[in-house]
Short mmCIF file of C-alpha atoms and ligand atoms in Angstrom, two decimals:
data_model
loop_
_atom_site.label_atom_id
_atom_site.label_comp_id
_atom_site.label_asym_id
_atom_site.label_seq_id
_atom_site.Cartn_x
_atom_site.Cartn_y
_atom_site.Cartn_z
CA MET A 1 14.44 14.53 13.04
CA TYR A 2 14.45 13.72 16.93
CA ILE A 3 12.12 10.52 16.77
CA PRO A 4 13.98 7.36 14.97
CA VAL A 5 12.27 5.78 12.13
CA PRO A 6 11.53 2.05 12.23
CA GLU A 7 13.37 -0.30 10.21
CA ILE A 8 10.88 -1.85 7.66
CA ASN A 9 13.02 -4.93 7.15
CA GLU A 10 12.33 -5.94 10.78
CA ALA A 11 8.78 -6.30 9.79
CA ARG A 12 7.33 -10.00 10.65
CA ASN A 13 3.39 -9.08 10.60
CA VAL A 14 2.33 -6.60 7.72
CA LEU A 15 -0.99 -5.16 6.65
CA VAL A 16 -0.82 -3.68 3.12
CA VAL A 17 -3.97 -0.82 2.42
CA SER A 18 -4.06 -0.82 -1.28
CA PRO A 19 -6.69 1.36 -3.28
CA HIS A 20 -7.16 -0.83 -5.85
CA PRO A 21 -5.58 -4.56 -7.23
CA ASP A 22 -2.27 -3.57 -8.69
CA ASP A 23 -1.17 -0.53 -6.50
CA ALA A 24 0.64 -3.04 -3.86
CA GLU A 25 2.67 -4.53 -6.54
CA LEU A 26 3.25 -1.33 -8.53
CA THR A 27 4.67 0.60 -5.43
CA ALA A 28 5.97 -2.07 -2.94
CA GLY A 29 5.87 -5.55 -4.65
CA GLY A 30 9.71 -6.11 -4.27
CA THR A 31 9.37 -4.97 -0.53
CA ILE A 32 6.38 -7.25 0.00
CA ALA A 33 8.04 -10.32 -1.63
CA LEU A 34 11.32 -9.93 0.48
CA LEU A 35 9.52 -9.61 3.73
CA ALA A 36 7.37 -12.66 3.04
CA GLU A 37 10.58 -14.36 2.00
CA GLN A 38 12.12 -13.63 5.38
CA GLY A 39 9.03 -15.01 7.18
CA ALA A 40 6.46 -11.93 7.44
CA ARG A 41 2.97 -12.64 7.33
CA ILE A 42 1.68 -10.17 4.60
CA ILE A 43 -2.16 -9.55 4.67
CA TYR A 44 -3.75 -7.08 2.13
CA ALA A 45 -6.70 -4.83 2.60
CA MET A 46 -7.83 -4.18 -0.82
CA VAL A 47 -10.33 -1.13 -0.40
CA THR A 48 -11.87 -1.49 -3.67
CA ASP A 49 -12.67 -4.29 -6.17
CA GLY A 50 -11.39 -2.21 -9.23
CA SER A 51 -14.58 -2.61 -11.16
CA ARG A 52 -14.10 0.53 -13.12
CA GLY A 53 -10.72 -0.01 -14.13
CA GLY A 54 -11.70 -1.98 -17.58
CA LEU A 55 -10.21 -0.61 -20.59
CA SER A 56 -13.34 -1.42 -22.57
CA PRO A 57 -17.02 -0.04 -22.10
CA ASN A 58 -18.12 -3.10 -23.44
CA VAL A 59 -17.48 -4.99 -20.40
CA SER A 60 -19.57 -4.72 -17.25
CA GLU A 61 -18.26 -3.71 -13.87
CA ALA A 62 -19.15 -7.08 -12.27
CA GLN A 63 -17.03 -8.72 -15.35
CA VAL A 64 -14.05 -6.34 -14.37
CA ALA A 65 -14.26 -6.95 -10.96
CA ALA A 66 -14.24 -10.91 -11.28
CA THR A 67 -11.03 -10.21 -13.53
CA ARG A 68 -9.30 -8.05 -11.53
CA ARG A 69 -9.81 -10.35 -8.17
CA ALA A 70 -8.74 -13.55 -9.91
CA GLU A 71 -5.57 -11.37 -11.21
CA GLN A 72 -4.60 -9.97 -7.64
CA LEU A 73 -5.20 -13.60 -6.34
CA GLU A 74 -2.57 -14.62 -8.83
CA ALA A 75 -0.30 -11.79 -8.12
CA GLY A 76 -0.65 -12.20 -3.96
CA GLU A 77 0.56 -15.62 -4.62
CA ILE A 78 3.53 -14.80 -6.45
CA LEU A 79 4.64 -12.24 -3.76
CA GLY A 80 3.85 -14.88 -0.80
CA VAL A 81 0.66 -12.74 0.39
CA ALA A 82 -1.06 -14.91 3.23
CA ASN A 83 -4.71 -13.38 2.60
CA ILE A 84 -6.27 -10.59 0.71
CA MET A 85 -9.46 -9.05 2.71
CA TRP A 86 -11.85 -6.91 0.37
CA LEU A 87 -13.35 -4.11 1.69
CA GLY A 88 -15.76 -3.65 -1.11
CA PHE A 89 -15.86 -0.08 -1.79
CA GLN A 90 -16.96 1.11 -5.12
CA ASP A 91 -13.78 1.91 -7.54
CA THR A 92 -13.90 5.52 -8.02
CA GLN A 93 -16.36 6.37 -5.41
CA VAL A 94 -14.13 5.54 -2.17
CA PRO A 95 -16.01 7.76 0.59
CA GLU A 96 -14.47 10.29 2.77
CA PRO A 97 -11.49 8.82 5.12
CA GLU A 98 -13.69 8.76 8.30
CA THR A 99 -15.84 6.34 6.64
CA VAL A 100 -12.95 3.98 5.17
CA ARG A 101 -11.02 3.94 8.61
CA GLU A 102 -13.59 2.30 10.36
CA PRO A 103 -12.87 -1.17 9.00
CA LEU A 104 -9.20 -0.54 8.71
CA ILE A 105 -9.42 0.27 12.57
CA SER A 106 -10.96 -2.92 13.16
CA LEU A 107 -8.80 -4.85 10.79
CA ILE A 108 -5.63 -3.37 12.48
CA ARG A 109 -7.07 -4.62 15.73
CA LYS A 110 -7.67 -7.90 14.60
CA ILE A 111 -4.11 -8.67 12.78
CA GLN A 112 -2.08 -6.67 14.87
CA PRO A 113 0.65 -5.56 12.43
CA ASP A 114 3.82 -4.17 13.59
CA PHE A 115 3.85 -2.32 9.80
CA VAL A 116 1.15 -1.04 7.89
CA ILE A 117 2.42 -0.38 4.04
CA SER A 118 0.09 2.02 2.18
CA LEU A 119 0.41 4.96 -0.10
CA ASP A 120 1.80 8.66 0.89
CA PRO A 121 -1.37 10.38 0.87
CA TRP A 122 0.50 13.81 0.89
CA LEU A 123 1.43 13.05 -2.99
CA PRO A 124 1.06 16.29 -4.67
CA TYR A 125 -0.85 16.09 -7.75
CA GLU A 126 -2.47 12.92 -7.02
CA ALA A 127 -5.47 13.21 -8.64
CA HIS A 128 -7.27 9.85 -8.12
CA PRO A 129 -9.52 10.30 -5.08
CA ASP A 130 -9.36 6.70 -4.46
CA HIS A 131 -5.71 6.96 -3.84
CA ARG A 132 -6.08 10.43 -1.75
CA ARG A 133 -8.97 8.76 0.40
CA ALA A 134 -7.60 5.25 0.83
CA SER A 135 -4.46 6.21 1.93
CA MET A 136 -5.16 8.75 4.40
CA ALA A 137 -7.91 6.35 5.70
CA ALA A 138 -4.72 4.13 6.60
CA VAL A 139 -2.66 6.50 8.32
CA GLU A 140 -5.86 7.81 9.82
CA ALA A 141 -6.38 4.24 11.03
CA CYS A 142 -3.01 3.43 12.21
CA LEU A 143 -3.31 6.64 14.45
CA LEU A 144 -6.50 5.96 15.91
CA ALA A 145 -6.26 1.96 16.16
CA ALA A 146 -4.50 2.68 19.47
CA LEU A 147 -7.03 4.61 21.17
CA PRO A 148 -9.26 2.61 23.40
CA MET A 149 -12.32 5.16 23.13
CA VAL A 150 -12.28 5.13 19.35
CA GLN A 151 -15.11 2.71 18.22
CA PRO A 152 -15.36 1.17 21.40
CA GLU A 153 -17.73 -1.59 20.13
CA ASP A 154 -14.62 -3.22 18.61
CA MET A 155 -13.90 -4.31 22.25
CA ALA A 156 -17.20 -6.44 22.46
CA LEU A 157 -15.71 -8.27 19.59
CA GLY A 158 -12.36 -9.12 21.18
CA LEU A 159 -10.69 -6.41 19.01
CA ALA A 160 -8.33 -4.50 21.36
CA PRO A 161 -6.46 -1.21 20.82
CA TRP A 162 -3.30 -1.65 18.74
CA GLN A 163 -0.44 0.17 18.29
CA VAL A 164 1.68 -0.33 15.11
CA THR A 165 5.48 0.08 14.85
CA GLY A 166 5.98 1.43 11.58
CA ILE A 167 4.07 2.78 8.67
CA ALA A 168 5.55 2.51 5.27
CA LEU A 169 4.33 5.14 2.53
CA ALA A 170 4.88 4.33 -1.15
CA LEU A 171 4.82 6.99 -3.75
CA SER A 172 6.35 9.81 -1.60
CA VAL A 173 8.20 12.53 -2.91
CA ASN A 174 10.31 12.77 0.23
CA PRO A 175 11.46 8.91 0.68
CA ASN A 176 13.48 8.01 3.71
CA THR A 177 14.06 4.30 3.12
CA PHE A 178 15.24 2.31 0.17
CA ILE A 179 15.17 -1.07 -0.03
CA ASP A 180 17.23 -3.44 -2.21
CA ILE A 181 14.69 -5.55 -4.49
CA ASP A 182 17.23 -6.96 -6.63
CA SER A 183 16.76 -10.21 -5.42
CA THR A 184 12.87 -9.90 -5.69
CA TRP A 185 12.49 -7.93 -8.88
CA GLU A 186 11.71 -10.59 -11.05
CA LYS A 187 8.71 -11.33 -8.25
CA LYS A 188 7.67 -8.00 -8.88
CA VAL A 189 7.51 -7.86 -12.47
CA GLN A 190 5.81 -11.44 -12.61
CA ALA A 191 3.33 -10.11 -10.07
CA LEU A 192 2.35 -7.15 -12.03
CA LYS A 193 2.06 -9.00 -14.98
CA CYS A 194 -0.70 -10.73 -13.59
CA HIS A 195 -2.61 -8.05 -13.74
CA LYS A 196 -3.15 -8.16 -17.75
CA SER A 197 -6.33 -5.98 -17.93
CA GLN A 198 -4.31 -3.16 -16.27
CA PHE A 199 -1.37 -3.79 -18.44
CA PRO A 200 -2.05 -5.34 -21.71
CA GLY A 201 0.78 -5.66 -24.27
CA HIS A 202 1.09 -1.98 -25.59
CA ILE A 203 0.61 -0.38 -21.99
CA TRP A 204 3.06 -2.74 -20.58
CA ASP A 205 5.41 -1.88 -23.11
CA MET A 206 4.87 2.05 -22.56
CA PHE A 207 4.81 1.47 -18.56
CA TYR A 208 7.52 -0.96 -18.01
CA PRO A 209 10.51 0.99 -18.80
CA LEU A 210 8.94 3.87 -16.42
CA ILE A 211 8.70 1.28 -13.83
CA LEU A 212 12.17 0.06 -14.54
CA ALA A 213 13.75 3.76 -14.84
CA LYS A 214 12.21 4.65 -11.32
CA SER A 215 13.33 1.57 -9.31
CA GLN A 216 16.94 2.07 -11.11
CA GLU A 217 16.65 5.71 -9.82
CA TYR A 218 15.84 4.39 -5.99
CA GLY A 219 18.49 1.77 -6.50
CA ARG A 220 21.04 4.36 -6.57
CA GLN A 221 20.15 5.48 -3.28
CA ALA A 222 20.37 1.64 -1.79
CA ASN A 223 23.62 0.78 -3.73
CA ALA A 224 21.36 -1.57 -5.79
CA ARG A 225 20.20 -2.14 -9.38
CA THR A 226 16.63 -1.77 -7.89
CA ALA A 227 15.02 -0.31 -5.11
CA GLU A 228 11.30 0.75 -3.84
CA ALA A 229 11.26 3.80 -1.93
CA PHE A 230 9.11 4.44 0.79
CA LYS A 231 8.33 7.26 3.95
CA VAL A 232 8.65 5.23 6.75
CA LEU A 233 6.84 7.00 10.16
CA THR A 234 5.71 6.17 13.43
CA THR A 235 2.18 7.18 14.60
CA THR A 236 4.46 9.98 16.60
CA HIS A 237 5.18 11.55 13.38
CA LEU A 238 1.64 11.83 12.23
CA HIS A 239 0.20 14.25 14.77
CA ILE A 240 1.19 17.70 15.64
CA MET A 241 4.92 17.45 14.43
CA VAL A 242 5.83 19.99 12.15
CA ASP A 243 8.88 18.46 11.15
CA THR A 244 7.65 15.08 9.70
CA TRP A 245 7.83 16.31 6.02
CA LYS A 246 11.24 16.30 6.27
CA ALA A 247 12.06 13.42 8.31
ZN1 ZN B 1 -4.98 2.88 -7.65
#
């Protein structure tokens, strides 16, 4: 690949775009904790409130949303997240990326992150529409936030165009960066355990071995016991580049 890939370890100001409460911890929690320990400011953009992620039909959406918000705040605290911005889209009903990217473009211009962490929107077989749309909105927002003629109304609010240095996409089938998370593995696990509504005992017992096994598989790429994997790109990779899929 002719375009160099930036180092996520050098990130100092990070925006994490997460479709639901728990996705960031699951896919990037160890890296987020590591960056926070290194002094990076971490801000989450939570696209939905997770209100339809309850495991019982007898609990209202409002109750589920309140529970998940509290769980997410607790998890963020463990990882060292500075702030969580709730975008308020309806769980399972995230609209098309051109709608979701609007608040994300404004947020990127406001926060001025060097790195944006989200999910890889080109994950084959991803059936959850919120994941596909929220992550596509994230990469589109990174590309368009730098263009002064996109959302010119932002300028009136003092939000100037902003160019991110890098975009790190978790859940990628072709990751190019493996981050050793041995030192923050416990924080990741503790943060995940905060999401009790999503991982009650029997689900945790089934899920944890899968999370560990995948982290260990990635760890072999990083000479570590455990690692997280990302496809790290620049916005230059994200437009008219036929080689980006193998970058
Ligand atoms: Zn999710």
